[in-house]
XYZ file of C-alpha atoms in Angstrom:
351
model
C -20.020 84.069 -54.827
C -21.303 85.965 -56.430
C -22.854 90.001 -55.664
C -26.212 91.245 -56.790
C -26.849 94.031 -56.229
C -27.514 97.634 -58.436
C -24.209 98.969 -58.328
C -24.116 103.159 -58.928
C -21.822 103.982 -61.334
C -18.332 105.239 -60.347
C -18.290 102.924 -57.287
C -14.703 101.290 -55.891
C -14.594 97.263 -55.317
C -11.083 97.453 -52.806
C -10.292 94.156 -51.306
C -7.522 92.320 -48.266
C -6.733 90.223 -51.459
C -6.658 90.297 -55.077
C -9.911 88.811 -56.631
C -11.595 88.987 -59.163
C -14.698 89.600 -61.573
C -16.854 89.046 -64.738
C -20.430 91.418 -65.339
C -23.478 88.321 -65.926
C -25.620 90.186 -67.610
C -25.243 90.741 -71.456
C -22.361 92.674 -72.454
C -20.785 93.320 -69.629
C -16.624 92.331 -69.061
C -15.016 92.790 -65.675
C -14.514 96.620 -63.988
C -12.270 98.681 -64.838
C -9.473 98.149 -63.435
C -7.172 100.951 -61.419
C -4.643 99.549 -63.738
C -5.470 100.534 -66.447
C -5.772 105.233 -64.958
C -4.229 106.776 -67.853
C -3.724 110.014 -69.915
C -3.388 108.429 -73.565
C -5.962 106.242 -75.220
C -7.194 104.919 -79.003
C -10.256 102.502 -79.513
C -10.574 101.681 -83.025
C -14.071 101.432 -84.486
C -16.188 97.959 -85.097
C -19.058 98.186 -85.477
C -22.852 99.619 -83.871
C -22.416 103.233 -81.947
C -19.991 103.738 -79.268
C -19.827 106.096 -76.092
C -17.613 106.090 -73.835
C -17.427 106.620 -70.494
C -15.159 108.573 -68.231
C -13.911 108.686 -64.773
C -11.676 110.339 -62.639
C -10.626 109.169 -59.374
C -8.293 112.255 -58.054
C -9.043 115.885 -59.899
C -11.293 117.661 -61.976
C -9.953 115.770 -65.682
C -9.778 118.434 -68.221
C -10.627 115.814 -71.178
C -10.195 116.198 -75.575
C -12.290 113.775 -77.864
C -10.996 112.883 -80.899
C -12.878 112.190 -83.561
C -11.364 111.619 -87.260
C -9.948 115.446 -86.207
C -13.145 116.949 -84.717
C -11.641 117.254 -81.395
C -13.939 118.393 -78.018
C -13.221 119.151 -74.580
C -15.106 118.132 -72.145
C -14.696 118.375 -68.128
C -14.816 115.213 -66.490
C -15.029 116.223 -62.436
C -13.410 113.567 -59.828
C -15.630 110.799 -59.293
C -18.405 112.480 -60.954
C -18.710 109.492 -64.369
C -19.098 111.239 -67.721
C -20.129 109.694 -71.362
C -19.325 110.665 -74.329
C -21.140 109.762 -77.676
C -18.428 108.094 -80.200
C -21.290 108.284 -83.781
C -20.850 105.091 -85.802
C -17.952 105.603 -88.155
C -16.320 102.359 -88.661
C -13.578 102.833 -90.326
C -11.578 105.083 -86.895
C -10.170 104.899 -83.943
C -10.860 107.867 -81.233
C -8.502 109.444 -79.591
C -9.190 110.367 -76.477
C -6.668 112.355 -74.011
C -6.765 113.559 -69.940
C -4.479 115.983 -68.262
C -4.077 113.842 -64.814
C -5.533 109.953 -65.619
C -8.515 108.820 -65.867
C -10.665 106.146 -65.891
C -11.925 104.691 -69.181
C -15.066 102.152 -70.566
C -16.379 101.761 -74.126
C -20.148 99.775 -75.340
C -21.915 99.615 -78.099
C -25.032 100.394 -79.291
C -28.459 100.679 -79.695
C -28.122 96.722 -78.973
C -26.253 96.411 -76.031
C -22.319 94.810 -77.516
C -18.154 95.387 -77.082
C -18.266 96.190 -73.496
C -14.855 96.215 -72.546
C -12.549 98.460 -70.283
C -10.574 100.851 -72.429
C -6.285 100.098 -71.509
C -4.110 102.760 -71.569
C -2.572 102.743 -75.680
C 0.891 101.036 -76.013
C 3.129 100.017 -77.821
C 3.845 96.270 -77.108
C 0.365 94.534 -77.616
C -0.436 90.151 -76.938
C -3.372 88.976 -77.798
C -6.332 86.751 -78.881
C -8.285 86.797 -82.740
C -10.841 84.904 -83.391
C -12.460 86.477 -86.602
C -10.471 89.974 -87.109
C -8.701 92.212 -84.531
C -8.499 96.046 -85.360
C -5.347 98.107 -84.386
C -6.112 102.089 -83.988
C -3.175 105.088 -83.745
C -2.559 107.467 -81.666
C -0.055 109.263 -83.087
C 0.402 109.959 -87.098
C 2.954 107.952 -88.571
C 2.779 104.667 -86.402
C 4.720 101.286 -87.878
C 2.985 98.130 -86.262
C 3.999 94.322 -86.767
C 2.108 92.294 -85.883
C 3.754 88.532 -85.192
C 1.444 85.990 -84.891
C 2.027 82.434 -82.809
C 1.303 80.711 -86.832
C 4.858 82.373 -87.326
C 2.906 85.187 -89.351
C 4.102 88.567 -89.566
C 2.010 91.683 -90.886
C 3.625 94.933 -91.040
C 1.484 98.545 -91.441
C 1.585 101.546 -90.878
C -0.965 104.136 -89.682
C -1.403 107.292 -88.430
C -3.101 108.808 -85.942
C -7.325 107.591 -86.259
C -5.840 105.872 -88.418
C -7.939 102.107 -87.857
C -6.010 98.385 -89.345
C -8.807 95.445 -90.166
C -6.411 92.111 -89.338
C -9.374 89.116 -90.595
C -8.366 85.471 -89.712
C -11.437 84.193 -92.423
C -13.915 81.489 -90.220
C -12.695 78.784 -88.467
C -10.893 80.654 -85.436
C -14.290 81.576 -83.563
C -14.892 80.692 -80.644
C -10.716 81.246 -78.982
C -9.381 78.383 -81.774
C -7.497 81.151 -83.996
C -3.697 82.461 -83.092
C -2.378 84.483 -80.367
C -0.908 87.623 -81.505
C 1.359 90.282 -80.564
C 1.532 93.615 -82.120
C 4.651 95.581 -81.248
C 4.693 99.970 -82.522
C 7.001 102.465 -82.712
C 3.714 105.157 -81.313
C 1.247 104.202 -78.354
C -1.664 101.781 -80.287
C -4.438 100.170 -79.043
C -5.298 96.754 -80.009
C -9.000 94.813 -80.329
C -10.919 91.101 -80.714
C -14.239 90.365 -82.369
C -16.974 88.455 -83.167
C -15.828 85.225 -81.832
C -18.928 83.694 -83.362
C -21.330 84.738 -80.726
C -22.802 86.784 -77.377
C -22.390 89.821 -78.562
C -18.335 91.224 -77.872
C -14.964 92.192 -77.370
C -11.914 92.463 -76.356
C -8.967 94.103 -75.698
C -5.814 93.292 -76.764
C -2.784 94.131 -73.081
C 0.330 95.800 -71.893
C 2.826 93.239 -71.428
C 2.500 95.305 -67.219
C -0.757 93.340 -67.151
C 0.741 89.581 -68.069
C 0.457 87.719 -64.807
C 1.071 83.717 -63.759
C -2.134 83.169 -61.317
C -5.578 84.153 -62.543
C -9.345 83.422 -60.851
C -12.219 82.394 -63.027
C -15.153 84.265 -61.662
C -18.129 82.585 -64.351
C -18.915 78.695 -65.276
C -16.235 78.772 -68.082
C -16.949 77.611 -72.059
C -13.204 78.324 -72.519
C -9.676 79.894 -71.920
C -7.829 81.216 -74.055
C -4.108 82.276 -73.391
C -1.241 83.675 -75.333
C 2.276 83.218 -74.410
C 5.410 85.584 -74.928
C 7.883 83.310 -73.440
C 9.360 79.422 -74.147
C 8.676 76.576 -72.199
C 6.030 78.230 -70.238
C 3.827 75.630 -68.300
C 0.188 76.539 -67.649
C -1.771 74.205 -65.427
C -5.855 74.501 -65.058
C -6.969 73.375 -60.867
C -11.269 72.999 -62.158
C -12.472 70.933 -58.860
C -13.218 68.528 -59.156
C -11.751 67.660 -62.165
C -7.476 66.438 -61.885
C -5.848 69.351 -62.704
C -4.355 70.092 -66.334
C -1.224 71.320 -67.485
C 0.174 72.953 -71.214
C 3.268 73.500 -72.384
C 3.539 77.060 -74.122
C 5.948 78.311 -75.902
C 6.851 81.587 -78.104
C 10.032 82.939 -78.482
C 9.327 86.636 -76.902
C 8.306 87.825 -80.378
C 6.477 85.201 -81.776
C 3.683 84.105 -79.032
C 2.813 80.589 -78.657
C -0.895 79.986 -77.993
C -3.019 77.360 -74.854
C -6.120 76.936 -74.785
C -8.767 74.525 -72.197
C -12.122 74.069 -72.602
C -13.860 73.950 -75.399
C -16.104 75.404 -78.786
C -19.086 73.970 -77.947
C -20.967 76.242 -76.132
C -21.246 74.805 -72.508
C -19.675 74.703 -69.029
C -16.996 72.894 -68.841
C -14.463 74.968 -66.559
C -16.561 75.975 -63.047
C -16.798 78.969 -61.275
C -13.433 79.535 -58.656
C -10.244 77.698 -60.518
C -8.022 79.426 -61.318
C -4.773 79.103 -64.549
C -1.185 79.078 -62.353
C 1.891 79.737 -65.331
C 6.072 79.774 -64.544
C 5.975 82.863 -66.671
C 3.359 85.923 -67.423
C 0.862 85.111 -69.820
C -2.369 86.822 -71.535
C -5.957 85.323 -70.987
C -9.669 85.440 -71.775
C -12.072 83.294 -71.152
C -15.998 83.106 -72.479
C -18.328 82.238 -69.504
C -20.827 79.566 -70.426
C -24.053 81.853 -70.610
C -24.872 85.156 -73.119
C -21.218 83.985 -74.087
C -19.745 86.764 -73.966
C -16.171 86.711 -73.774
C -14.307 88.649 -71.227
C -11.238 89.711 -70.413
C -9.089 88.420 -67.034
C -6.342 90.330 -65.430
C -4.196 88.700 -63.162
C -4.263 88.015 -58.832
C -0.234 87.653 -57.990
C 0.337 90.987 -55.623
C 1.251 94.298 -57.401
C 4.083 96.126 -56.528
C 5.666 95.429 -54.017
C 4.891 98.541 -50.972
C 7.366 101.267 -50.420
C 9.664 100.371 -47.001
C 8.444 102.394 -44.311
C 10.984 105.345 -43.537
C 13.675 104.450 -41.574
C 15.542 105.734 -38.926
C 16.950 108.707 -38.943
C 20.407 108.739 -38.938
C 22.529 109.177 -34.782
C 23.522 113.151 -35.845
C 27.469 113.344 -37.603
C 30.481 113.635 -35.503
C 32.772 116.305 -37.293
C 34.720 115.388 -39.841
C 38.648 115.444 -39.368
C 39.981 116.624 -42.353
C 44.133 116.626 -42.847
C 45.115 117.919 -46.297
C 48.684 117.638 -47.373
C 51.091 117.707 -50.489
C 53.426 115.479 -51.797
C 56.639 116.111 -53.619
C 54.973 114.926 -56.932
C 52.450 118.274 -56.120
C 49.526 115.635 -55.745
C 46.768 116.590 -52.405
C 46.518 113.552 -50.183
C 43.202 113.763 -48.317
C 42.304 112.065 -45.112
C 39.059 112.731 -43.844
C 38.021 110.575 -40.961
C 34.219 110.790 -40.604
C 32.956 110.089 -37.652
C 31.729 106.986 -35.207
C 29.054 106.102 -36.892
C 29.164 103.739 -40.443
C 28.311 105.068 -43.569
C 29.286 105.393 -47.478
C 31.011 109.132 -47.236
C 32.416 110.562 -50.755
C 34.368 113.796 -51.018
C 34.977 115.869 -53.612
C 38.120 118.026 -54.245
C 38.462 120.307 -56.778
C 42.243 121.409 -57.949
C 42.179 124.919 -57.875
């Protein structure tokens, strides 16, 4: 469905089932999911001026914005979006920390560009490289290894607020570049940029955000997929066209890569299509209009809700405990519980 609405900042969009959202306006992405709430964020800068929007849903948050060692404290009142400016230094990464979980979104300006939700920093990221991938570090002496679906391995070390650009060169635009797996000994973040058209970027994501079931919310040019696991079957259901399946294999370290659609600017996958895989994967897609690549989270149910509280146990009858001593000096304890079935542990201290 298409929702034509002038939404104000900070509304909570909920449903009685899982759903996908994709912005149709130029330089927009999916809404910031509650799963991205965190206390430590880092974001490498790429182009234009940078702005960050921060929302706390659980109380007033004490925020620190760190730009190359220049630290600005600010309070984010509960349920109120605040905007922090990140400047235009492209040789660094912004660091944002909070004393309680918050949601963070990034945008570039004055030309609207590179709008995406910022996930918390993590040590195990998956994604797709078009032209550039930028990696930023939260702490000093962060050792990073980048594994590519082409079998490549790249190692480097970053300090807090540092940034490293991995350039794939020409010929990798429109989502046809390699899949990447970024592993670090301390939390990092990474983004991919410049897929050849549009003004957009997407985030590489931690393993916990990978999924096996996705809904495509907009008419789409291509879908690019990173696969951590071997022998992963991925099927695109795109009525009225026949379903398409590919087998994508990673080895847990070097990812596999799959691709549906085309590098030509047109509609090849309709809004409402779905993607299913036999193992969790990472997905980005590019809508047919605006040509801005988008992150996409899955639709699988989240963690199972906690079970209902157990009924209070029936009262136990008093224990009957008989103690005797064997000829060898050992104590023999015979503890008899009441009639309620239960597991009982008896602790004995021999004094």
